[in-house]
Coordinates of N, CA and C in Angstrom, one line a residue:
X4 N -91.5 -43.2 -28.9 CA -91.6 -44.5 -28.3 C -91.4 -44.3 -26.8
X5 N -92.2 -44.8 -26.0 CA -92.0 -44.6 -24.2 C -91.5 -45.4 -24.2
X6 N -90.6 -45.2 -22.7 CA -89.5 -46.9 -21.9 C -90.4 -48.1 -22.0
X7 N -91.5 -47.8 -21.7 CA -92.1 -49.2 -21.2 C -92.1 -49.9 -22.7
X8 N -92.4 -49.2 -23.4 CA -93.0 -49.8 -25.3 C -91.6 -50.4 -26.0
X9 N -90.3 -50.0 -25.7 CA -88.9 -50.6 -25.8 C -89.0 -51.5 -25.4
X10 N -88.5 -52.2 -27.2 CA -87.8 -53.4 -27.4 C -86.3 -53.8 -26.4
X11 N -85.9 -54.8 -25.5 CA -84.7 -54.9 -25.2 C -83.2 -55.2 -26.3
X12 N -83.8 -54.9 -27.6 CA -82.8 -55.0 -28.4 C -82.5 -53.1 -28.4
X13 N -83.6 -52.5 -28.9 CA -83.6 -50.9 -28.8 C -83.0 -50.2 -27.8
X14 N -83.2 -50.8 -26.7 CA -82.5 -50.6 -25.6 C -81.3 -50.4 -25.2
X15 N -80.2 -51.6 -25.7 CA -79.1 -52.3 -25.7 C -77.9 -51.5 -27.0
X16 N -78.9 -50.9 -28.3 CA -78.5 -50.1 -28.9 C -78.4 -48.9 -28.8
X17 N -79.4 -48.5 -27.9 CA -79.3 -47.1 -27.4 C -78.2 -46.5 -26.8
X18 N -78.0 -47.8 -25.3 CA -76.9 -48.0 -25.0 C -75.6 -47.9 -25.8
X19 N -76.1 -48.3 -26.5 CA -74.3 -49.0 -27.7 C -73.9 -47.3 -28.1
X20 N -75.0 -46.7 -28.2 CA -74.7 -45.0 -28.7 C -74.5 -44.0 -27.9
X21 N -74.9 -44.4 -26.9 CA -74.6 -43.1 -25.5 C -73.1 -43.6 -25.4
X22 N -72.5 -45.0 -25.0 CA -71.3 -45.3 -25.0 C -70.7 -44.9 -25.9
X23 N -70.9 -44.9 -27.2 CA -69.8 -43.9 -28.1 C -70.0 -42.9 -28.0
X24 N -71.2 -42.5 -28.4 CA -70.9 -41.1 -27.9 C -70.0 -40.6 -26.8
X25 N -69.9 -41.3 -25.7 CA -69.3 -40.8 -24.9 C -67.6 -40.7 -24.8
X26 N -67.5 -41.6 -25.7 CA -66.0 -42.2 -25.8 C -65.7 -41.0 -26.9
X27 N -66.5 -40.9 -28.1 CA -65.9 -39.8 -28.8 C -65.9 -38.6 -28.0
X28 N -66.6 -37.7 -27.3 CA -66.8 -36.9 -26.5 C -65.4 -37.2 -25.0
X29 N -64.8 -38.3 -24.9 CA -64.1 -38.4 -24.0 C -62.7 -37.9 -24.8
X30 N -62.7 -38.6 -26.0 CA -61.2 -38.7 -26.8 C -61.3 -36.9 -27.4
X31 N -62.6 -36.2 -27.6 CA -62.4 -35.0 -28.1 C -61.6 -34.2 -27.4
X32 N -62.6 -34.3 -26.0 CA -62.0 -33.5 -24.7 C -60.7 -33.7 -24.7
X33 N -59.9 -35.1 -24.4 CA -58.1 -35.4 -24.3 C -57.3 -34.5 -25.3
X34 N -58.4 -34.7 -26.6 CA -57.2 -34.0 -27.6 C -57.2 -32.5 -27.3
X35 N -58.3 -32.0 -26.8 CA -58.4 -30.3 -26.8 C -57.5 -30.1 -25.7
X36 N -57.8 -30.8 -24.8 CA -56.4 -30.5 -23.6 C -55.3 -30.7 -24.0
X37 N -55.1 -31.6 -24.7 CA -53.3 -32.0 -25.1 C -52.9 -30.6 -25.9
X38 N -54.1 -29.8 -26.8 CA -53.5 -28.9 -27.9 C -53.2 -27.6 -27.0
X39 N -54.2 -27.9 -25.8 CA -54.0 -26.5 -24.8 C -52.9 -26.4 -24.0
X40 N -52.5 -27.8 -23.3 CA -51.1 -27.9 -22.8 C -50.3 -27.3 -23.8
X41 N -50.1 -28.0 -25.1 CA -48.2 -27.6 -25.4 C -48.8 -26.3 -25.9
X42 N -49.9 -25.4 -26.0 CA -50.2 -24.1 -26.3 C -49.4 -23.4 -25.1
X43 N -49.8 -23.7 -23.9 CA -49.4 -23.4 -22.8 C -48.0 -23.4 -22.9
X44 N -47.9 -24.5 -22.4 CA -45.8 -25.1 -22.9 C -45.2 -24.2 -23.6
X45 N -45.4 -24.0 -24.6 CA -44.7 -23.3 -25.8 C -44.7 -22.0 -25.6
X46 N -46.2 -21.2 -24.8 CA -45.7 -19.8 -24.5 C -44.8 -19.7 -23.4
X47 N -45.0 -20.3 -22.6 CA -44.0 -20.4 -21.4 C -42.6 -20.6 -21.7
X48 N -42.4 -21.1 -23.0 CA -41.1 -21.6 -23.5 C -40.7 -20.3 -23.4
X49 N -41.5 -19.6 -25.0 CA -41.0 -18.4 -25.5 C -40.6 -17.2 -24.3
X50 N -41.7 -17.3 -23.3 CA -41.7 -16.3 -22.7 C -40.6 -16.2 -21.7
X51 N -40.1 -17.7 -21.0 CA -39.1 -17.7 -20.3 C -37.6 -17.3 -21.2
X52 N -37.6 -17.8 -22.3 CA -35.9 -17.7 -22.9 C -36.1 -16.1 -23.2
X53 N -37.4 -15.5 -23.8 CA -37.3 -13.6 -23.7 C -36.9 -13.2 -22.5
X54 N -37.1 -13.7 -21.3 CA -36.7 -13.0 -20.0 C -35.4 -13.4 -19.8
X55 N -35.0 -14.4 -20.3 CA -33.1 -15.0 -19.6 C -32.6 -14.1 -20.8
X56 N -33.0 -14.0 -22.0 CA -32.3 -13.1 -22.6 C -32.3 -11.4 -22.2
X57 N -33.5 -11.1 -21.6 CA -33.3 -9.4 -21.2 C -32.7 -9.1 -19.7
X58 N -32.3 -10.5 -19.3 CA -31.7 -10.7 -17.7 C -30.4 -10.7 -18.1
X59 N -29.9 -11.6 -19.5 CA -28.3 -11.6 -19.9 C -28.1 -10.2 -20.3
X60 N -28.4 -10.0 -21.3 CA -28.5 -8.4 -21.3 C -28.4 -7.4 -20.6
X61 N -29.0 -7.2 -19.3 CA -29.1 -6.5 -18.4 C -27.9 -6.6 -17.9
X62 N -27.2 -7.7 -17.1 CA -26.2 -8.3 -16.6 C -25.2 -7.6 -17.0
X63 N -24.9 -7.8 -18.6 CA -24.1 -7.7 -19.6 C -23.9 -6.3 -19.1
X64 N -24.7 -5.1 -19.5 CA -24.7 -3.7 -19.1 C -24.2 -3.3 -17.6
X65 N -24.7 -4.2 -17.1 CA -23.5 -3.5 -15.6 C -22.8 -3.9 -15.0
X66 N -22.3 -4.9 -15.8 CA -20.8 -5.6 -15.4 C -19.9 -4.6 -15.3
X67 N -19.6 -3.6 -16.5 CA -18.5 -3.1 -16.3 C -18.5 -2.1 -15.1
X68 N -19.8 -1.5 -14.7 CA -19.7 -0.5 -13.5 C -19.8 -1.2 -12.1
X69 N -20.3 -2.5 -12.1 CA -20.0 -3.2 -10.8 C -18.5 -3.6 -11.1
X70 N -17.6 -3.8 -11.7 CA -16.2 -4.1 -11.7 C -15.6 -2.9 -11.1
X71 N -16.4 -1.2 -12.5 CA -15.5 -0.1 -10.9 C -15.8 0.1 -9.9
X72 N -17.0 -0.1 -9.9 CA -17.7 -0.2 -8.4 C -16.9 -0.8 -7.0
X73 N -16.5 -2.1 -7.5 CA -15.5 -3.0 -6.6 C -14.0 -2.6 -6.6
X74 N -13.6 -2.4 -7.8 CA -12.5 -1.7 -8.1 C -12.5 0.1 -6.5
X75 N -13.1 0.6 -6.9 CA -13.5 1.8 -5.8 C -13.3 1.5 -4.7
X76 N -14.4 0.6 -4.3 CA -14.9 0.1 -2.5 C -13.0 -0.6 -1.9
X77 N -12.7 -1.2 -3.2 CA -11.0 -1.8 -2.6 C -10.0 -1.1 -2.3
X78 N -10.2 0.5 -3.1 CA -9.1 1.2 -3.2 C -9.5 1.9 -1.7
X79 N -11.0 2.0 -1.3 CA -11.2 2.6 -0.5 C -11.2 2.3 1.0
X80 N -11.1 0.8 1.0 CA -10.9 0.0 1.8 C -9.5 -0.3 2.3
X81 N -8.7 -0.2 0.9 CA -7.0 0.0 1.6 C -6.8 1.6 2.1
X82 N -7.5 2.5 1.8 CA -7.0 4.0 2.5 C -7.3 3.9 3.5
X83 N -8.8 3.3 4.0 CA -9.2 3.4 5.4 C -9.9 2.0 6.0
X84 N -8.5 1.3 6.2 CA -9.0 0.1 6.7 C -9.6 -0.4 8.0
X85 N -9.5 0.6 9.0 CA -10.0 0.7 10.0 C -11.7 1.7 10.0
X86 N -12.0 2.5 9.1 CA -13.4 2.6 8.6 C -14.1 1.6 8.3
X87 N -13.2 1.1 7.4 CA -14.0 0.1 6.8 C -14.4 -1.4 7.2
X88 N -13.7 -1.7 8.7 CA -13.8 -2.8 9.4 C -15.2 -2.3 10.4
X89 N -14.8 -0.8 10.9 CA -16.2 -0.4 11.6 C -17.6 -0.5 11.1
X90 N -17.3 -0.3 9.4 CA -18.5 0.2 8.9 C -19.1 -1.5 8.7
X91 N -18.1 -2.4 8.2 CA -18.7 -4.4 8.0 C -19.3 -4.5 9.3
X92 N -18.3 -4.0 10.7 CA -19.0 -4.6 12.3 C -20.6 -4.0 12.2
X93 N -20.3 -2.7 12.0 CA -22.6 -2.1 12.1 C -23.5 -2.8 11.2
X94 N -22.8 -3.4 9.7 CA -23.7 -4.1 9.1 C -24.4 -4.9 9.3
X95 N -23.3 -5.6 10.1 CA -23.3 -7.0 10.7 C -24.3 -6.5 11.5
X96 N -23.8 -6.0 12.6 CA -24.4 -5.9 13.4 C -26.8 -5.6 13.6
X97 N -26.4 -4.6 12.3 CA -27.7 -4.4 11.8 C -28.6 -5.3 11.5
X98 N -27.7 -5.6 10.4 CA -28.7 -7.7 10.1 C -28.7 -8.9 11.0
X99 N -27.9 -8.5 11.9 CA -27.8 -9.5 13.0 C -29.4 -9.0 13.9
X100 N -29.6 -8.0 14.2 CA -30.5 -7.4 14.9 C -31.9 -7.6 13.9
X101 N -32.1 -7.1 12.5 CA -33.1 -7.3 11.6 C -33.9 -9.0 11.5
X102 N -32.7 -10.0 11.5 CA -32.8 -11.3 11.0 C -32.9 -12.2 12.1
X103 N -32.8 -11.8 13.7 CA -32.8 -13.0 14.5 C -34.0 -12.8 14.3
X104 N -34.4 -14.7 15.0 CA -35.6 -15.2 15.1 C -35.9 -14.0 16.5
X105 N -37.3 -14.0 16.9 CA -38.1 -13.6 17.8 C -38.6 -14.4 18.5
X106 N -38.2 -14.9 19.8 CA -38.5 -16.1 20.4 C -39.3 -15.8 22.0

């Protein structure tokens, strides 16, 4: 049937079906996104608490050697307190030089 040979009732129903159609085709699309978000969501869940757990863990493992670690630098710092005030001033000093702005 051509445009011109359409009834204005045929018409108006045609209408009535492109409009659902489109509304179902609107509501399909919402739902496939909504299922792809918490897809999304949920790996990101999993994947972040796997990393805070291999970060606690990690942690966990060199606590005790950063405790001798600090334990050391203290004992080493009361033998040679005057080294060790020299060696903070060059640090300083170093990052002071590294970190100013350039103006």
């Amino acid at each position: 049937m051509s445009l011109s040979a359409a009834k204005p009732a045929d018409i108006g129903a045609d209408l009535a079906a492109i409009r659902e159609d489109l509304s179902h085709l609107s509501n399909t699309v919402a739902a496939l996104l909504k299922q792809q978000g918490k897809a999304i969501t949920d790996e990101i869940s999993d994947t972040a608490a796997s990393t805070g757990e291999a970060v606690s863990a990690a942690l966990a493992g060199i606590k005790p050697g950063l405790k001798h670690a600090g334990a050391a630098i203290s004992a080493d710092i009361e033998r040679n307190p005057v080294t060790a005030t020299l060696m903070a001033f060059a640090a300083g000093m170093a990052l002071t030089l590294l970190l100013r702005h350039r103006t």
